[in-house]
Short mmCIF file of C-alpha atoms in Angstrom, two decimals:
data_model
loop_
_atom_site.label_atom_id
_atom_site.label_comp_id
_atom_site.label_asym_id
_atom_site.label_seq_id
_atom_site.Cartn_x
_atom_site.Cartn_y
_atom_site.Cartn_z
CA MET A 1 122.32 -26.75 4.84
CA ILE A 2 124.57 -29.07 3.04
CA PHE A 3 121.91 -30.08 0.19
CA VAL A 4 121.49 -26.41 -0.67
CA TRP A 5 125.57 -26.19 -1.01
CA PHE A 6 125.23 -29.37 -3.21
CA THR A 7 121.98 -27.41 -5.13
CA LYS A 8 123.98 -24.12 -5.37
CA GLU A 9 127.58 -26.12 -7.04
CA LYS A 10 124.92 -27.29 -9.72
CA ARG A 11 123.93 -24.06 -10.24
CA LEU A 12 120.30 -24.51 -9.12
CA ILE A 13 120.92 -21.86 -6.29
CA PRO A 14 123.01 -18.47 -7.57
CA GLU A 15 126.67 -18.05 -6.00
CA GLU A 16 125.76 -14.41 -4.90
CA LEU A 17 123.64 -15.87 -1.59
CA PHE A 18 127.03 -17.38 -0.68
CA ASP A 19 129.72 -14.81 -1.47
CA ARG A 20 131.42 -12.50 1.20
CA ALA A 21 131.56 -9.73 -0.79
CA ARG A 22 128.83 -9.71 -2.60
CA LEU A 23 126.73 -10.23 0.93
CA LYS A 24 127.89 -7.24 1.24
CA THR A 25 126.24 -5.33 -0.35
CA LEU A 26 123.33 -7.49 -0.75
CA LEU A 27 122.64 -6.36 3.45
CA ASN A 28 122.70 -3.49 5.90
CA SER A 29 124.68 -5.52 7.69
CA ASP A 30 127.95 -7.54 6.86
CA PRO A 31 128.37 -11.35 7.71
CA ASP A 32 132.37 -10.93 8.73
CA LEU A 33 131.95 -7.94 10.34
CA ASN A 34 129.21 -8.79 12.79
CA ALA A 35 129.96 -12.36 13.46
CA GLU A 36 127.35 -12.02 16.54
CA ASP A 37 124.60 -10.76 14.37
CA SER A 38 122.03 -13.66 12.48
CA SER A 39 120.89 -11.20 9.53
CA TYR A 40 122.55 -13.88 7.35
CA TYR A 41 120.67 -16.64 8.71
CA LEU A 42 117.71 -14.49 8.76
CA ALA A 43 117.69 -12.93 6.05
CA ILE A 44 119.38 -15.00 3.21
CA VAL A 45 118.91 -19.03 4.48
CA GLN A 46 115.18 -18.27 6.07
CA ASN A 47 114.22 -16.27 3.20
CA LEU A 48 115.72 -19.55 0.67
CA PHE A 49 114.12 -22.29 2.47
CA PHE A 50 110.44 -21.12 3.64
CA ALA A 51 109.51 -18.36 1.01
CA THR A 52 111.60 -19.52 -1.87
CA LEU A 53 112.08 -23.15 -2.42
CA SER A 54 108.73 -24.15 -0.42
CA VAL A 55 107.00 -21.69 -2.74
CA GLU A 56 106.24 -21.77 -6.46
CA ALA A 57 106.95 -18.77 -9.43
CA GLY A 58 104.24 -16.59 -10.31
CA ARG A 59 101.05 -15.34 -9.57
CA ASP A 60 98.01 -15.90 -7.28
CA ALA A 61 94.53 -15.71 -8.28
CA ASN A 62 94.74 -12.27 -7.60
CA GLY A 63 97.35 -11.48 -9.92
CA LYS A 64 99.70 -11.01 -7.44
CA GLU A 65 103.13 -12.51 -7.47
CA ASN A 66 103.63 -15.71 -5.00
CA ARG A 67 107.14 -14.75 -4.33
CA ARG A 68 106.61 -11.49 -2.03
CA TRP A 69 107.74 -9.13 0.54
CA ALA A 70 105.54 -9.63 3.13
CA ASP A 71 103.68 -6.61 4.60
CA HIS A 72 105.58 -4.92 7.09
CA GLY A 73 103.08 -2.42 8.71
CA ALA A 74 102.02 -1.94 12.30
CA GLY A 75 99.66 -4.70 14.14
CA MET A 76 98.38 -8.12 13.21
CA LYS A 77 98.90 -8.26 9.14
CA ASN A 78 96.50 -10.83 7.43
CA ASP A 79 100.52 -12.90 6.57
CA ARG A 80 100.77 -13.96 10.14
CA LEU A 81 102.05 -16.71 10.08
CA VAL A 82 102.07 -17.41 6.26
CA HIS A 83 105.12 -18.40 5.85
CA SER A 84 105.37 -18.15 2.34
CA PHE A 85 106.40 -14.57 2.19
CA TYR A 86 110.19 -12.52 2.26
CA ARG A 87 110.63 -11.29 5.47
CA TYR A 88 112.97 -9.16 7.44
CA LYS A 89 113.00 -6.21 4.72
CA PRO A 90 115.07 -4.10 6.72
CA VAL A 91 117.51 -6.48 6.91
CA PHE A 92 118.64 -5.31 3.39
CA ARG A 93 120.71 -2.69 2.04
CA ASP A 94 119.08 -3.54 -1.60
CA ALA A 95 116.04 -5.32 -1.17
CA ASP A 96 115.08 -5.71 -4.75
CA ALA A 97 118.25 -6.83 -5.74
CA ALA A 98 117.51 -9.81 -3.44
CA LEU A 99 114.25 -10.52 -4.97
CA ASN A 100 115.89 -10.14 -8.47
CA ILE A 101 118.25 -13.37 -7.06
CA PHE A 102 115.10 -15.16 -5.11
CA SER A 103 113.39 -15.02 -8.43
CA THR A 104 116.07 -17.27 -10.61
CA ILE A 105 115.50 -20.26 -7.86
CA PRO A 106 113.76 -22.56 -9.08
CA PHE A 107 110.77 -24.18 -6.89
CA LEU A 108 111.40 -27.61 -5.00
CA ASN A 109 108.01 -29.36 -3.89
CA GLY A 110 107.89 -32.52 -1.26
CA GLY A 111 107.50 -29.77 2.53
CA LEU A 112 111.22 -30.53 2.57
CA PHE A 113 111.89 -26.68 3.55
CA GLU A 114 108.30 -26.89 4.82
CA CYS A 115 108.13 -23.79 7.93
CA LEU A 116 106.77 -25.55 11.21
CA ASP A 117 106.04 -22.08 12.99
CA ARG A 118 102.20 -22.54 13.61
CA GLU A 119 99.43 -21.76 15.38
CA LEU A 120 97.74 -23.97 18.18
CA THR A 121 94.32 -24.16 18.11
CA GLU A 122 92.27 -25.34 21.68
CA ARG A 123 91.84 -29.34 20.27
CA ASP A 124 95.84 -29.30 20.46
CA LEU A 125 96.30 -28.03 24.11
CA LEU A 126 93.71 -29.93 24.85
CA ARG A 127 94.88 -33.14 23.63
CA ASN A 128 98.70 -32.09 24.37
CA PRO A 129 99.24 -29.54 27.45
CA GLU A 130 102.72 -29.46 27.45
CA LEU A 131 102.73 -27.70 24.06
CA LYS A 132 102.03 -24.50 25.48
CA GLU A 133 105.19 -24.34 28.11
CA LEU A 134 106.54 -24.66 23.98
CA ALA A 135 105.02 -22.18 22.72
CA SER A 136 104.61 -18.36 23.44
CA LYS A 137 101.19 -16.29 23.75
CA GLU A 138 100.89 -13.53 20.53
CA GLY A 139 97.76 -11.49 20.50
CA SER A 140 94.91 -13.44 21.58
CA GLY A 141 96.60 -17.20 20.83
CA TRP A 142 99.56 -19.61 21.35
CA VAL A 143 102.09 -19.89 18.89
CA LEU A 144 104.20 -23.00 18.74
CA ARG A 145 107.74 -21.07 17.15
CA VAL A 146 109.74 -24.23 15.72
CA ASP A 147 111.92 -22.39 13.03
CA GLY A 148 110.86 -18.91 14.59
CA PHE A 149 110.45 -17.49 10.82
CA SER A 150 108.73 -14.32 12.25
CA ARG A 151 109.15 -9.99 12.34
CA ARG A 152 108.95 -10.38 15.70
CA THR A 153 112.43 -10.11 17.53
CA ASP A 154 111.26 -12.40 20.18
CA ALA A 155 110.55 -14.79 18.12
CA GLN A 156 113.50 -14.94 16.09
CA PRO A 157 116.29 -17.72 16.43
CA VAL A 158 119.71 -16.55 17.53
CA VAL A 159 122.03 -18.29 14.83
CA PRO A 160 125.07 -15.86 14.28
CA ASN A 161 127.18 -15.31 11.24
CA LYS A 162 130.17 -17.02 12.56
CA LEU A 163 128.71 -20.33 12.38
CA PHE A 164 128.45 -19.45 8.29
CA PHE A 165 131.77 -16.87 7.78
CA GLY A 166 133.81 -17.65 11.31
CA GLY A 167 137.26 -18.40 9.29
CA GLU A 168 139.18 -19.77 11.48
CA ALA A 169 139.30 -20.07 15.39
CA GLN A 170 139.93 -21.71 18.61
CA ALA A 171 136.28 -22.90 20.47
CA ASP A 172 136.12 -24.46 23.56
CA LEU A 173 134.15 -27.26 23.06
CA ASN A 174 135.56 -29.03 26.56
CA ALA A 175 131.91 -29.13 28.06
CA ASP A 176 130.27 -30.73 24.66
CA LEU A 177 133.09 -33.15 23.85
CA GLY A 178 133.40 -34.38 27.76
CA THR A 179 137.34 -33.53 27.57
CA ARG A 180 139.17 -31.28 29.79
CA GLY A 181 141.96 -28.05 29.12
CA LYS A 182 141.28 -28.48 25.22
CA ARG A 183 141.09 -25.99 22.46
CA TYR A 184 139.45 -26.84 19.26
CA GLU A 185 140.16 -25.67 15.83
CA VAL A 186 136.90 -24.86 14.13
CA ARG A 187 135.90 -23.31 11.06
CA GLY A 188 132.43 -21.93 9.30
CA LEU A 189 130.43 -24.00 7.53
CA LEU A 190 130.41 -22.52 4.18
CA ASP A 191 134.23 -22.23 4.76
CA ILE A 192 134.14 -25.81 5.71
CA PHE A 193 131.66 -26.55 2.30
CA SER A 194 133.73 -24.32 0.71
CA THR A 195 137.00 -27.04 0.96
CA TYR A 196 135.12 -29.76 -0.96
CA LYS A 197 134.61 -30.85 -4.34
CA PHE A 198 130.49 -31.72 -5.13
CA THR A 199 130.11 -34.60 -7.95
CA VAL A 200 126.84 -35.63 -9.94
CA GLU A 201 128.65 -38.99 -10.46
CA GLU A 202 131.15 -41.89 -8.03
CA ASN A 203 134.28 -40.39 -7.23
CA THR A 204 137.75 -40.84 -9.33
CA PRO A 205 140.44 -41.56 -6.70
CA VAL A 206 142.17 -37.97 -6.94
CA GLU A 207 139.00 -36.81 -5.80
CA ALA A 208 137.96 -39.42 -3.55
CA GLU A 209 139.57 -37.57 -0.56
CA VAL A 210 137.57 -34.32 -1.02
CA ALA A 211 134.92 -35.37 -3.10
CA LEU A 212 131.34 -35.58 -1.49
CA ASP A 213 128.69 -37.50 -3.81
CA PRO A 214 125.12 -36.54 -3.96
CA GLY A 215 124.13 -40.13 -2.74
CA LEU A 216 125.09 -39.40 0.60
CA LEU A 217 122.60 -36.98 0.91
CA ALA A 218 119.70 -39.13 0.85
CA ARG A 219 121.47 -41.43 2.88
CA PHE A 220 121.57 -38.73 5.77
CA ARG A 221 118.60 -37.05 5.24
CA GLU A 222 115.35 -39.85 4.74
CA PRO A 223 116.68 -41.16 7.80
CA ALA A 224 116.20 -37.74 9.61
CA CYS A 225 113.23 -37.24 8.27
CA LYS A 226 111.45 -40.70 9.68
CA LEU A 227 112.94 -39.35 13.33
CA GLN A 228 110.82 -36.16 12.56
CA ARG A 229 107.98 -38.66 11.04
CA ARG A 230 106.37 -35.99 9.40
CA HIS A 231 106.76 -35.85 5.09
CA GLN A 232 108.80 -38.67 4.74
CA VAL A 233 107.82 -39.34 1.68
CA HIS A 234 107.93 -35.99 0.42
CA ARG A 235 110.78 -35.08 2.06
CA SER A 236 112.63 -37.75 -0.36
CA GLN A 237 111.64 -37.48 -3.26
CA ALA A 238 111.99 -33.94 -3.50
CA ILE A 239 115.69 -35.30 -2.90
CA ARG A 240 115.85 -36.72 -5.81
CA LEU A 241 114.07 -34.87 -7.61
CA VAL A 242 117.19 -32.22 -7.55
CA LEU A 243 119.52 -35.30 -7.59
CA HIS A 244 118.02 -36.25 -11.44
CA ALA A 245 117.99 -32.76 -11.89
CA ALA A 246 122.07 -32.51 -11.43
CA ARG A 247 122.94 -35.24 -13.15
CA GLY A 248 120.92 -33.30 -16.47
CA GLY A 249 117.03 -33.25 -15.29
CA ARG A 250 114.95 -30.32 -14.93
CA LEU A 251 113.49 -28.18 -12.16
CA HIS A 252 110.07 -27.29 -12.33
CA GLY A 253 109.46 -23.56 -11.51
CA GLY A 254 112.37 -20.39 -11.47
#
């Protein structure tokens, strides 16, 4: 999210996707008033990651838009586990407006925002029998839901709106931090980001305490990618691509 916020600060992603007032008109569920819902993460964050930043703008061989809504009909559809289609259309108050906003966002190559949900093959299960304990039965097969980018409510992750738009609150984090009897001040993630100035050059002395240089993105992201042991080179290239664009270069797609 910090990487996405930085690209938003450089106007590569519209402010509307992070603006409380705009989200009230874009979504059926106001993130501020429905703190326990996961509407923001599902409708905005997942669609941004998996069906926008990972999908090149344009049309496919059949003349259909690459960036389009998944079919929300009944039964098993051809778009099942096709992560390039937008989902959660019923969550939007104005689905067309959302599609227009997403259409302005550039494509970032390299698998940086790739959805990790996948169907397991018999070979997968034979080689790693423990996968069945992590997977869920869907139809006649087994699906490993890592991100939960799905219309199935039982496959969707729970990421409450309050994690993004929590404002200031007190929380009991004693079990997590190994303390007793303390209350900790917490804020929503986007509320925290909004207190910092994101820069593309080295910080000036005046800004040093509140500015975040984009170079730190590569420093914390690349080790994380190595731990994941997947798409290491492609993901780091995607980060450098955005940093180059922020310094005056251009991104493909849009």
